[in-house]
mmCIF file of C-alpha atoms and ligand atoms in Angstrom:
data_model
loop_
_atom_site.group_PDB
_atom_site.id
_atom_site.type_symbol
_atom_site.label_atom_id
_atom_site.label_comp_id
_atom_site.label_asym_id
_atom_site.label_seq_id
_atom_site.Cartn_x
_atom_site.Cartn_y
_atom_site.Cartn_z
ATOM 1 C CA UNK V 30 19.978 -15.002 -1.586
ATOM 2 C CA UNK V 31 18.437 -13.326 1.453
ATOM 3 C CA UNK V 32 17.249 -9.683 1.533
ATOM 4 C CA UNK V 33 16.314 -7.849 4.739
ATOM 5 C CA UNK V 34 13.462 -5.357 4.292
ATOM 6 C CA UNK V 35 12.854 -2.452 6.693
ATOM 7 C CA UNK V 36 9.762 -0.197 6.688
ATOM 8 C CA UNK V 37 8.948 2.724 9.006
ATOM 9 C CA UNK V 38 7.160 5.318 6.855
ATOM 10 C CA UNK V 39 4.109 5.831 9.082
ATOM 11 C CA UNK V 40 2.955 4.022 12.228
ATOM 12 C CA UNK V 41 4.318 0.518 11.665
ATOM 13 C CA UNK V 42 7.908 -0.540 12.445
ATOM 14 C CA UNK V 43 8.416 -3.559 10.224
ATOM 15 C CA UNK V 44 11.161 -5.964 9.179
ATOM 16 C CA UNK V 45 11.112 -8.982 6.890
ATOM 17 C CA UNK V 46 13.472 -11.543 5.393
ATOM 18 C CA UNK V 47 12.915 -12.578 1.790
ATOM 19 C CA UNK V 48 14.601 -15.559 0.160
ATOM 20 C CA UNK V 49 14.983 -15.278 -3.596
ATOM 21 C CA UNK V 50 16.311 -17.232 -6.478
ATOM 22 C CA UNK V 51 15.803 -15.964 -10.033
ATOM 23 C CA UNK V 52 12.276 -14.584 -10.243
ATOM 24 C CA UNK V 53 11.006 -16.762 -7.371
ATOM 25 C CA UNK V 54 10.676 -15.215 -3.925
ATOM 26 C CA UNK V 55 9.572 -16.600 -0.553
ATOM 27 C CA UNK V 56 8.955 -14.603 2.617
ATOM 28 C CA UNK V 57 10.652 -16.240 5.620
ATOM 29 C CA UNK V 58 9.519 -13.674 8.191
ATOM 30 C CA UNK V 59 7.259 -10.619 8.246
ATOM 31 C CA UNK V 60 7.322 -8.834 11.631
ATOM 32 C CA UNK V 61 5.210 -5.737 12.278
ATOM 33 C CA UNK V 62 5.174 -3.666 15.480
ATOM 34 C CA UNK V 63 1.996 -1.660 14.942
ATOM 35 C CA UNK V 64 1.279 1.553 16.824
ATOM 36 C CA UNK V 65 -2.368 1.765 15.700
ATOM 37 C CA UNK V 66 -3.750 1.338 19.245
ATOM 38 C CA UNK V 67 -1.622 4.241 20.490
ATOM 39 C CA UNK V 68 -2.664 6.622 17.699
ATOM 40 C CA UNK V 69 -6.331 5.529 17.652
ATOM 41 C CA UNK V 70 -6.994 7.458 20.872
ATOM 42 C CA UNK V 71 -6.018 10.681 19.023
ATOM 43 C CA UNK V 72 -8.012 9.854 15.863
ATOM 44 C CA UNK V 73 -4.898 9.817 13.628
ATOM 45 C CA UNK V 74 -1.109 9.434 13.590
ATOM 46 C CA UNK V 75 0.846 11.856 15.833
ATOM 47 C CA UNK V 76 4.289 12.139 14.142
ATOM 48 C CA UNK V 77 6.307 12.820 17.299
ATOM 49 C CA UNK V 78 4.833 9.786 19.101
ATOM 50 C CA UNK V 79 5.308 7.625 15.985
ATOM 51 C CA UNK V 80 9.010 8.574 15.786
ATOM 52 C CA UNK V 81 9.625 7.722 19.442
ATOM 53 C CA UNK V 82 7.881 4.351 19.069
ATOM 54 C CA UNK V 83 9.952 3.544 15.958
ATOM 55 C CA UNK V 84 13.163 4.224 17.873
ATOM 56 C CA UNK V 85 12.057 1.731 20.542
ATOM 57 C CA UNK V 86 10.764 -0.919 18.129
ATOM 58 C CA UNK V 87 12.939 -0.959 15.041
ATOM 59 C CA UNK V 88 15.938 -2.983 16.281
ATOM 60 C CA UNK V 89 13.902 -5.635 18.167
ATOM 61 C CA UNK V 90 11.725 -5.986 15.037
ATOM 62 C CA UNK V 91 14.791 -6.586 12.846
ATOM 63 C CA UNK V 92 16.194 -9.083 15.375
ATOM 64 C CA UNK V 93 12.894 -10.995 15.393
ATOM 65 C CA UNK V 94 12.770 -11.045 11.579
ATOM 66 C CA UNK V 95 16.268 -12.589 11.356
ATOM 67 C CA UNK V 96 15.501 -15.046 14.156
ATOM 68 C CA UNK V 97 12.210 -16.191 12.660
ATOM 69 C CA UNK V 98 13.911 -16.656 9.262
ATOM 70 C CA UNK V 99 16.578 -18.733 11.049
ATOM 71 C CA UNK V 100 19.450 -16.745 9.534
ATOM 72 C CA UNK V 101 22.051 -14.296 10.843
ATOM 73 C CA UNK V 102 23.125 -10.987 9.327
ATOM 74 C CA UNK V 103 26.092 -12.791 7.738
ATOM 75 C CA UNK V 104 23.678 -14.618 5.426
ATOM 76 C CA UNK V 105 22.161 -11.391 4.049
ATOM 77 C CA UNK V 106 22.912 -10.253 0.516
ATOM 78 C CA UNK V 107 21.546 -6.713 0.970
ATOM 79 C CA UNK V 108 19.331 -4.430 3.060
ATOM 80 C CA UNK V 109 16.294 -2.735 1.494
ATOM 81 C CA UNK V 110 14.695 0.211 3.290
ATOM 82 C CA UNK V 111 11.752 2.530 2.621
ATOM 83 C CA UNK V 112 13.330 5.839 1.628
ATOM 84 C CA UNK V 113 9.958 7.685 1.346
ATOM 85 C CA UNK V 114 7.429 9.095 0.890
ATOM 86 C CA UNK V 115 6.028 9.119 4.425
ATOM 87 C CA UNK V 116 6.282 10.966 7.716
ATOM 88 C CA UNK V 117 9.846 12.255 7.762
ATOM 89 C CA UNK V 118 10.379 11.640 11.477
ATOM 90 C CA UNK V 119 9.148 8.060 11.061
ATOM 91 C CA UNK V 120 11.218 7.422 7.925
ATOM 92 C CA UNK V 121 14.390 8.611 9.635
ATOM 93 C CA UNK V 122 14.240 5.792 12.195
ATOM 94 C CA UNK V 123 14.231 3.093 9.502
ATOM 95 C CA UNK V 124 16.668 4.816 7.142
ATOM 96 C CA UNK V 125 19.249 5.643 9.813
ATOM 97 C CA UNK V 126 19.030 2.112 11.230
ATOM 98 C CA UNK V 127 19.473 0.619 7.748
ATOM 99 C CA UNK V 128 22.464 2.898 7.066
ATOM 100 C CA UNK V 129 24.106 1.907 10.344
ATOM 101 C CA UNK V 130 23.542 -1.813 9.709
ATOM 102 C CA UNK V 131 24.800 -1.490 6.123
ATOM 103 C CA UNK V 132 27.948 0.124 7.501
ATOM 104 C CA UNK V 133 28.718 -2.350 10.273
ATOM 105 C CA UNK V 134 27.584 -5.490 8.413
ATOM 106 C CA UNK V 135 29.128 -4.310 5.123
ATOM 107 C CA UNK V 136 25.990 -5.033 3.087
ATOM 108 C CA UNK V 137 24.667 -3.100 0.072
ATOM 109 C CA UNK V 138 21.853 -0.659 0.861
ATOM 110 C CA UNK V 139 18.818 -0.519 -1.449
ATOM 111 C CA UNK V 140 16.511 2.505 -1.089
ATOM 112 C CA UNK V 141 12.886 1.643 -1.959
ATOM 113 C CA UNK V 142 10.032 4.006 -2.840
ATOM 114 C CA UNK V 143 7.090 3.141 -0.569
ATOM 115 C CA UNK V 144 4.532 3.022 -3.405
ATOM 116 C CA UNK V 145 6.812 0.743 -5.454
ATOM 117 C CA UNK V 146 6.951 -1.465 -2.357
ATOM 118 C CA UNK V 147 3.136 -1.727 -2.391
ATOM 119 C CA UNK V 148 3.235 -2.697 -6.083
ATOM 120 C CA UNK V 149 5.812 -5.442 -5.428
ATOM 121 C CA UNK V 150 3.545 -7.007 -2.765
ATOM 122 C CA UNK V 151 2.011 -8.633 -5.844
ATOM 123 C CA UNK V 152 5.213 -10.559 -6.557
ATOM 124 C CA UNK V 153 5.240 -12.290 -3.160
ATOM 125 C CA UNK V 154 4.205 -15.950 -2.821
ATOM 126 C CA UNK V 155 2.338 -15.970 -6.159
ATOM 127 C CA UNK V 156 2.167 -19.330 -7.918
ATOM 128 C CA UNK V 157 2.483 -17.420 -11.209
ATOM 129 C CA UNK V 158 3.884 -13.883 -11.389
ATOM 130 C CA UNK V 159 2.004 -11.003 -13.031
ATOM 131 C CA UNK V 160 2.963 -10.703 -16.711
ATOM 132 C CA UNK V 161 4.095 -7.457 -18.317
ATOM 133 C CA UNK V 162 2.855 -4.989 -19.356
ATOM 134 C CA UNK V 163 1.107 -4.446 -16.031
ATOM 135 C CA UNK V 164 -1.464 -1.863 -14.949
ATOM 136 C CA UNK V 165 -1.303 -1.264 -11.168
ATOM 137 C CA UNK V 166 -4.076 0.362 -9.137
ATOM 138 C CA UNK V 167 -2.359 1.609 -5.969
ATOM 139 C CA UNK V 168 -4.772 2.711 -3.247
ATOM 140 C CA UNK V 169 -3.427 3.531 0.213
ATOM 141 C CA UNK V 170 -3.805 6.143 2.940
ATOM 142 C CA UNK V 171 -1.381 8.446 1.126
ATOM 143 C CA UNK V 172 -1.737 7.521 -2.566
ATOM 144 C CA UNK V 173 -4.213 6.726 -5.311
ATOM 145 C CA UNK V 174 -2.370 5.997 -8.546
ATOM 146 C CA UNK V 175 -2.777 4.130 -11.794
ATOM 147 C CA UNK V 176 0.711 3.012 -12.817
ATOM 148 C CA UNK V 177 1.741 1.406 -16.120
ATOM 149 C CA UNK V 178 4.750 -0.944 -16.006
ATOM 150 C CA UNK V 179 6.278 -2.108 -19.286
ATOM 151 C CA UNK V 180 8.794 -4.291 -17.388
ATOM 152 C CA UNK V 181 10.331 -4.675 -13.904
ATOM 153 C CA UNK V 182 11.146 -1.321 -12.362
ATOM 154 C CA UNK V 183 9.821 0.785 -15.273
ATOM 155 C CA UNK V 184 6.956 2.931 -14.070
ATOM 156 C CA UNK V 185 4.722 5.487 -15.756
ATOM 157 C CA UNK V 186 2.075 7.205 -13.651
ATOM 158 C CA UNK V 187 -1.001 7.578 -15.841
ATOM 159 C CA UNK V 188 -3.474 8.665 -13.162
ATOM 160 C CA UNK V 189 -3.278 10.149 -9.700
ATOM 161 C CA UNK V 190 -5.471 11.776 -7.076
ATOM 162 C CA UNK V 191 -6.026 15.498 -7.359
ATOM 163 C CA UNK V 192 -6.718 15.794 -3.601
ATOM 164 C CA UNK V 193 -7.433 13.040 -1.033
ATOM 165 C CA UNK V 194 -6.168 9.488 -1.486
ATOM 166 C CA UNK V 195 -8.763 6.693 -1.332
ATOM 167 C CA UNK V 196 -7.682 5.496 2.141
ATOM 168 C CA UNK V 197 -7.515 9.068 3.414
ATOM 169 C CA UNK V 198 -11.111 9.607 2.213
ATOM 170 C CA UNK V 199 -12.185 6.430 4.065
ATOM 171 C CA UNK V 200 -10.460 7.641 7.246
ATOM 172 C CA UNK V 201 -11.995 11.137 7.059
ATOM 173 C CA UNK V 202 -15.468 9.773 6.304
ATOM 174 C CA UNK V 203 -15.113 7.423 9.287
ATOM 175 C CA UNK V 204 -14.387 10.401 11.537
ATOM 176 C CA UNK V 205 -17.575 12.139 10.312
ATOM 177 C CA UNK V 206 -19.492 8.930 11.036
ATOM 178 C CA UNK V 207 -18.103 8.806 14.597
ATOM 179 C CA UNK V 208 -15.921 5.756 13.886
ATOM 180 C CA UNK V 209 -12.387 5.008 15.072
ATOM 181 C CA UNK V 210 -9.036 5.308 13.252
ATOM 182 C CA UNK V 211 -8.144 3.758 10.836
ATOM 183 C CA UNK V 212 -11.615 4.084 9.373
ATOM 184 C CA UNK V 213 -11.245 2.005 6.195
ATOM 185 C CA UNK V 214 -11.695 -1.453 7.742
ATOM 186 C CA UNK V 215 -14.525 -0.237 10.025
ATOM 187 C CA UNK V 216 -16.513 1.351 7.179
ATOM 188 C CA UNK V 217 -15.895 -1.826 5.173
ATOM 189 C CA UNK V 218 -17.320 -3.955 7.991
ATOM 190 C CA UNK V 219 -20.498 -1.845 8.386
ATOM 191 C CA UNK V 220 -20.939 -1.790 4.598
ATOM 192 C CA UNK V 221 -20.621 -5.568 4.414
ATOM 193 C CA UNK V 222 -23.226 -6.043 7.177
ATOM 194 C CA UNK V 223 -25.618 -3.852 5.188
ATOM 195 C CA UNK V 224 -24.977 -5.860 1.997
ATOM 196 C CA UNK V 225 -25.410 -9.156 3.874
ATOM 197 C CA UNK V 226 -28.891 -8.021 4.920
ATOM 198 C CA UNK V 227 -29.650 -7.583 1.217
ATOM 199 C CA UNK V 228 -30.952 -4.079 1.725
ATOM 200 C CA UNK V 229 -30.836 -1.296 -0.868
ATOM 201 C CA UNK V 230 -29.294 2.058 0.115
ATOM 202 C CA UNK V 231 -31.378 5.162 -0.579
ATOM 203 C CA UNK V 232 -28.406 7.456 -0.031
ATOM 204 C CA UNK V 233 -27.035 8.936 -3.232
ATOM 205 C CA UNK V 234 -23.425 10.124 -3.312
ATOM 206 C CA UNK V 235 -21.479 11.378 -6.361
ATOM 207 C CA UNK V 236 -18.933 9.307 -8.331
ATOM 208 C CA UNK V 237 -16.272 12.016 -8.714
ATOM 209 C CA UNK V 238 -14.584 12.661 -12.101
ATOM 210 C CA UNK V 239 -16.199 9.578 -13.598
ATOM 211 C CA UNK V 240 -16.536 11.207 -17.002
ATOM 212 C CA UNK V 241 -13.314 13.222 -17.064
ATOM 213 C CA UNK V 242 -11.120 12.347 -20.083
ATOM 214 C CA UNK V 243 -8.061 11.521 -17.908
ATOM 215 C CA UNK V 244 -7.352 8.729 -15.401
ATOM 216 C CA UNK V 245 -7.197 10.985 -12.325
ATOM 217 C CA UNK V 246 -9.197 10.649 -9.115
ATOM 218 C CA UNK V 247 -10.673 13.202 -6.710
ATOM 219 C CA UNK V 248 -12.285 12.184 -3.440
ATOM 220 C CA UNK V 249 -12.584 15.396 -1.448
ATOM 221 C CA UNK V 250 -15.945 16.377 -3.046
ATOM 222 C CA UNK V 251 -17.361 12.974 -2.127
ATOM 223 C CA UNK V 252 -16.363 13.572 1.485
ATOM 224 C CA UNK V 253 -18.067 17.000 1.465
ATOM 225 C CA UNK V 254 -21.210 15.487 -0.109
ATOM 226 C CA UNK V 255 -21.291 12.935 2.742
ATOM 227 C CA UNK V 256 -20.894 15.719 5.318
ATOM 228 C CA UNK V 257 -23.857 17.707 3.867
ATOM 229 C CA UNK V 258 -26.069 14.617 3.855
ATOM 230 C CA UNK V 259 -25.188 13.835 7.484
ATOM 231 C CA UNK V 260 -25.934 17.444 8.512
ATOM 232 C CA UNK V 261 -29.395 17.203 6.946
ATOM 233 C CA UNK V 262 -30.242 13.852 8.532
ATOM 234 C CA UNK V 263 -31.174 13.899 12.250
ATOM 235 C CA UNK V 264 -31.285 10.098 12.310
ATOM 236 C CA UNK V 265 -27.910 9.465 10.646
ATOM 237 C CA UNK V 266 -26.575 7.431 13.581
ATOM 238 C CA UNK V 267 -29.361 4.872 13.084
ATOM 239 C CA UNK V 268 -28.500 4.675 9.366
ATOM 240 C CA UNK V 269 -24.720 4.339 9.799
ATOM 241 C CA UNK V 270 -24.314 1.045 7.867
ATOM 242 C CA UNK V 271 -26.325 2.532 4.997
ATOM 243 C CA UNK V 272 -24.067 5.599 4.866
ATOM 244 C CA UNK V 273 -21.026 3.317 4.969
ATOM 245 C CA UNK V 274 -22.192 1.233 2.016
ATOM 246 C CA UNK V 275 -23.149 4.332 -0.002
ATOM 247 C CA UNK V 276 -19.734 5.905 0.624
ATOM 248 C CA UNK V 277 -17.811 2.698 -0.040
ATOM 249 C CA UNK V 278 -19.678 2.011 -3.294
ATOM 250 C CA UNK V 279 -18.941 5.554 -4.517
ATOM 251 C CA UNK V 280 -15.196 4.990 -3.952
ATOM 252 C CA UNK V 281 -15.107 1.437 -5.330
ATOM 253 C CA UNK V 282 -17.129 2.202 -8.460
ATOM 254 C CA UNK V 283 -14.952 5.236 -9.243
ATOM 255 C CA UNK V 284 -11.714 3.250 -8.792
ATOM 256 C CA UNK V 285 -12.991 0.373 -10.941
ATOM 257 C CA UNK V 286 -14.365 2.637 -13.682
ATOM 258 C CA UNK V 287 -11.010 4.431 -14.095
ATOM 259 C CA UNK V 288 -9.048 1.166 -13.978
ATOM 260 C CA UNK V 289 -11.163 -0.442 -16.709
ATOM 261 C CA UNK V 290 -10.888 2.746 -18.796
ATOM 262 C CA UNK V 291 -7.085 2.780 -18.437
ATOM 263 C CA UNK V 292 -6.835 -0.960 -19.172
ATOM 264 C CA UNK V 293 -8.955 -0.519 -22.314
ATOM 265 C CA UNK V 294 -6.539 2.137 -23.558
ATOM 266 C CA UNK V 295 -3.215 0.536 -22.494
ATOM 267 C CA UNK V 296 -4.065 -3.186 -23.003
ATOM 268 C CA UNK V 297 -1.976 -4.664 -20.161
ATOM 269 C CA UNK V 298 -1.587 -8.438 -19.761
ATOM 270 C CA UNK V 299 -2.128 -8.175 -15.983
ATOM 271 C CA UNK V 300 -3.857 -5.779 -13.605
ATOM 272 C CA UNK V 301 -2.594 -5.667 -10.026
ATOM 273 C CA UNK V 302 -4.147 -4.102 -6.938
ATOM 274 C CA UNK V 303 -1.948 -2.636 -4.192
ATOM 275 C CA UNK V 304 -1.937 -0.547 -0.977
ATOM 276 C CA UNK V 305 -3.903 -0.656 2.284
ATOM 277 C CA UNK V 306 -7.292 -0.269 0.546
ATOM 278 C CA UNK V 307 -6.463 -3.432 -1.440
ATOM 279 C CA UNK V 308 -7.472 -5.260 1.781
ATOM 280 C CA UNK V 309 -11.071 -4.271 0.991
ATOM 281 C CA UNK V 310 -13.028 -7.423 0.082
ATOM 282 C CA UNK V 311 -15.774 -5.592 -1.817
ATOM 283 C CA UNK V 312 -13.168 -3.827 -3.976
ATOM 284 C CA UNK V 313 -11.316 -7.105 -4.638
ATOM 285 C CA UNK V 314 -14.521 -8.918 -5.592
ATOM 286 C CA UNK V 315 -16.124 -6.157 -7.688
ATOM 287 C CA UNK V 316 -12.869 -5.424 -9.552
ATOM 288 C CA UNK V 317 -12.563 -9.120 -10.442
ATOM 289 C CA UNK V 318 -16.202 -9.224 -11.604
ATOM 290 C CA UNK V 319 -15.787 -6.143 -13.813
ATOM 291 C CA UNK V 320 -12.558 -7.411 -15.399
ATOM 292 C CA UNK V 321 -14.164 -10.785 -16.128
ATOM 293 C CA UNK V 322 -17.133 -9.003 -17.701
ATOM 294 C CA UNK V 323 -15.333 -6.291 -19.695
ATOM 295 C CA UNK V 324 -11.759 -7.487 -20.291
ATOM 296 C CA UNK V 325 -11.731 -11.275 -19.796
ATOM 297 C CA UNK V 326 -8.269 -11.717 -21.361
ATOM 298 C CA UNK V 327 -6.594 -9.681 -18.598
ATOM 299 C CA UNK V 328 -5.604 -11.520 -15.415
ATOM 300 C CA UNK V 329 -6.143 -9.775 -12.076
ATOM 301 C CA UNK V 330 -3.551 -10.267 -9.299
ATOM 302 C CA UNK V 331 -4.474 -9.512 -5.686
ATOM 303 C CA UNK V 332 -1.843 -9.363 -2.942
ATOM 304 C CA UNK V 333 -2.247 -11.618 0.109
ATOM 305 C CA UNK V 334 -4.002 -9.659 2.879
ATOM 306 C CA UNK V 335 -0.839 -9.661 5.052
ATOM 307 C CA UNK V 336 0.960 -7.677 2.326
ATOM 308 C CA UNK V 337 -1.724 -5.031 1.623
ATOM 309 C CA UNK V 338 -1.282 -2.584 4.526
ATOM 310 C CA UNK V 339 2.237 -1.380 5.393
ATOM 311 C CA UNK V 340 4.771 -4.178 5.848
ATOM 312 C CA UNK V 341 8.449 -4.829 5.177
ATOM 313 C CA UNK V 342 8.000 -7.950 3.011
ATOM 314 C CA UNK V 343 6.880 -5.714 0.140
ATOM 315 C CA UNK V 344 9.972 -3.528 0.654
ATOM 316 C CA UNK V 345 12.229 -6.590 0.561
ATOM 317 C CA UNK V 346 10.413 -7.757 -2.596
ATOM 318 C CA UNK V 347 10.800 -4.379 -4.380
ATOM 319 C CA UNK V 348 14.411 -4.151 -3.154
ATOM 320 C CA UNK V 349 15.178 -7.595 -4.538
ATOM 321 C CA UNK V 350 13.746 -6.862 -8.002
ATOM 322 C CA UNK V 351 15.588 -3.532 -8.125
ATOM 323 C CA UNK V 352 18.850 -5.271 -7.142
ATOM 324 C CA UNK V 353 18.204 -8.049 -9.663
ATOM 325 C CA UNK V 354 17.358 -5.543 -12.440
ATOM 326 C CA UNK V 355 20.466 -3.464 -11.862
ATOM 327 C CA UNK V 356 22.631 -6.598 -11.718
ATOM 328 C CA UNK V 357 23.857 -5.608 -8.227
ATOM 329 C CA UNK V 358 26.223 -2.894 -9.451
ATOM 330 C CA UNK V 359 24.229 0.118 -8.345
ATOM 331 C CA UNK V 360 24.101 -0.762 -4.677
ATOM 332 C CA UNK V 361 27.003 -0.437 -2.287
ATOM 333 C CA UNK V 362 27.557 -0.874 1.445
ATOM 334 C CA UNK V 363 27.109 2.411 3.266
ATOM 335 C CA UNK V 364 30.842 2.581 4.064
ATOM 336 C CA UNK V 365 31.599 2.829 0.325
ATOM 337 C CA UNK V 366 28.867 5.387 -0.200
ATOM 338 C CA UNK V 367 30.421 7.474 2.577
ATOM 339 C CA UNK V 368 33.850 7.129 0.997
ATOM 340 C CA UNK V 369 32.424 8.595 -2.215
ATOM 341 C CA UNK V 370 31.264 11.817 -0.585
ATOM 342 C CA UNK V 371 32.949 14.334 1.649
ATOM 343 C CA UNK V 372 31.400 13.096 4.874
ATOM 344 C CA UNK V 373 34.075 11.986 7.316
ATOM 345 C CA UNK V 374 33.163 9.784 10.241
HETATM 346 O O1 LIG M 416 -0.907 1.261 2.654
HETATM 347 P P1 LIG M 416 -1.326 1.674 4.016
HETATM 348 O O2 LIG M 416 -1.150 0.703 5.148
HETATM 349 O O3 LIG M 416 -0.609 2.999 4.439
HETATM 350 C C1 LIG M 416 -0.243 4.013 3.540
HETATM 351 O O4 LIG M 416 0.729 3.807 2.783
HETATM 352 O O5 LIG M 416 -0.972 5.015 3.542
HETATM 353 O O6 LIG M 416 -2.858 2.077 3.885
HETATM 354 C C2 LIG M 416 -3.595 2.483 4.992
HETATM 355 C C3 LIG M 416 -4.977 2.862 4.519
HETATM 356 C C4 LIG M 416 -5.812 3.532 5.601
HETATM 357 O O7 LIG M 416 -6.372 4.705 5.057
HETATM 358 C C5 LIG M 416 -6.867 2.491 5.912
HETATM 359 O O8 LIG M 416 -8.110 3.053 6.338
HETATM 360 C C6 LIG M 416 -7.023 1.778 4.590
HETATM 361 O O9 LIG M 416 -5.696 1.687 4.101
HETATM 362 N N1 LIG M 416 -7.581 0.425 4.729
HETATM 363 C C7 LIG M 416 -8.767 0.044 4.191
HETATM 364 C C8 LIG M 416 -8.964 -1.299 4.577
HETATM 365 N N2 LIG M 416 -7.886 -1.698 5.326
HETATM 366 C C9 LIG M 416 -7.047 -0.633 5.413
HETATM 367 N N3 LIG M 416 -9.648 0.733 3.448
HETATM 368 C C10 LIG M 416 -10.766 0.087 3.053
HETATM 369 N N4 LIG M 416 -11.043 -1.192 3.391
HETATM 370 C C11 LIG M 416 -10.184 -1.921 4.141
HETATM 371 N N5 LIG M 416 -10.472 -3.192 4.461
HETATM 372 ZN ZN1 LIG M 417 1.604 2.207 2.562
#
């Protein structure tokens, strides 16, 4: 069966076609119209501009996804769309488009939680699927969560951020360091250059909540600590790569420490990494090293880079497993949903 995925929660209008049979899924197309260049000049996403761009891009993106998958809408089994969380004006473009297409094409509509979408990026194109129970570390611009999954579509949040998400902390630190938006990949690049030169950083930054008894994160104090150090250092611009590596290591070591602690308590069979920050090579490598050292029986799954930052393939993947789990009964074409409520067209 074919599932169309649609994602528009922030500054990417995205559409994807997934082909599935049983537990095996293949992505046939993954189209993303990114607005990053437009928002970069403002140092962050401007919701009004994002909404207008989505309105322009969403239908051509869906058309391209169907065309590249070499199917027509008649071949689709269902439409999966990000229902939230995200910027409401951005979400509306995707959700209203999906509702309209569900109505005119008479296809079931599957609402997908954005964070669940990130988790299901780990079920795309894997030669072997993650085995349950699963511990997921979700790190994006809006979320930092440790999620326990006993089976498909059963989620228990066991840790969350008390303030900034990991990606948000990267982006804010990048601003302090005079770097562009989004800051995560740029900090990562400077940090990697510093590591490649085999130099040791003399900058000490805190590892927040490392010894707290829970599995929560907090990154706003780390950001403030960075700010104070920059204010005291007249030469900080010359030491930018060193600040980047110090900041990145503080985030990575905190994320890994809490993940290992949670895995020790919950004994999952697999650990999966998800969200935009999962694109970070140092995090991927150091998490693998720590798991091999401390919990060698647990297998780590890493999503392909194309499915780490926002995309619609992960929404199609989550939509498919939700549809599969509920044995199709829960999802109806929008026309039948309308008939169930008082809304008259
Ligand atoms: O998942 P995502 O695309 O959007 C949200 O759902 O928020 O994540 C975007 C976040 C941004 O904060 C961005 O700076 C961060 O992911 N990011 C990275 C890297 N690539 C993207 N952070 C660290 N290292 C990277 N390579
Ligand atoms: Zn995201």
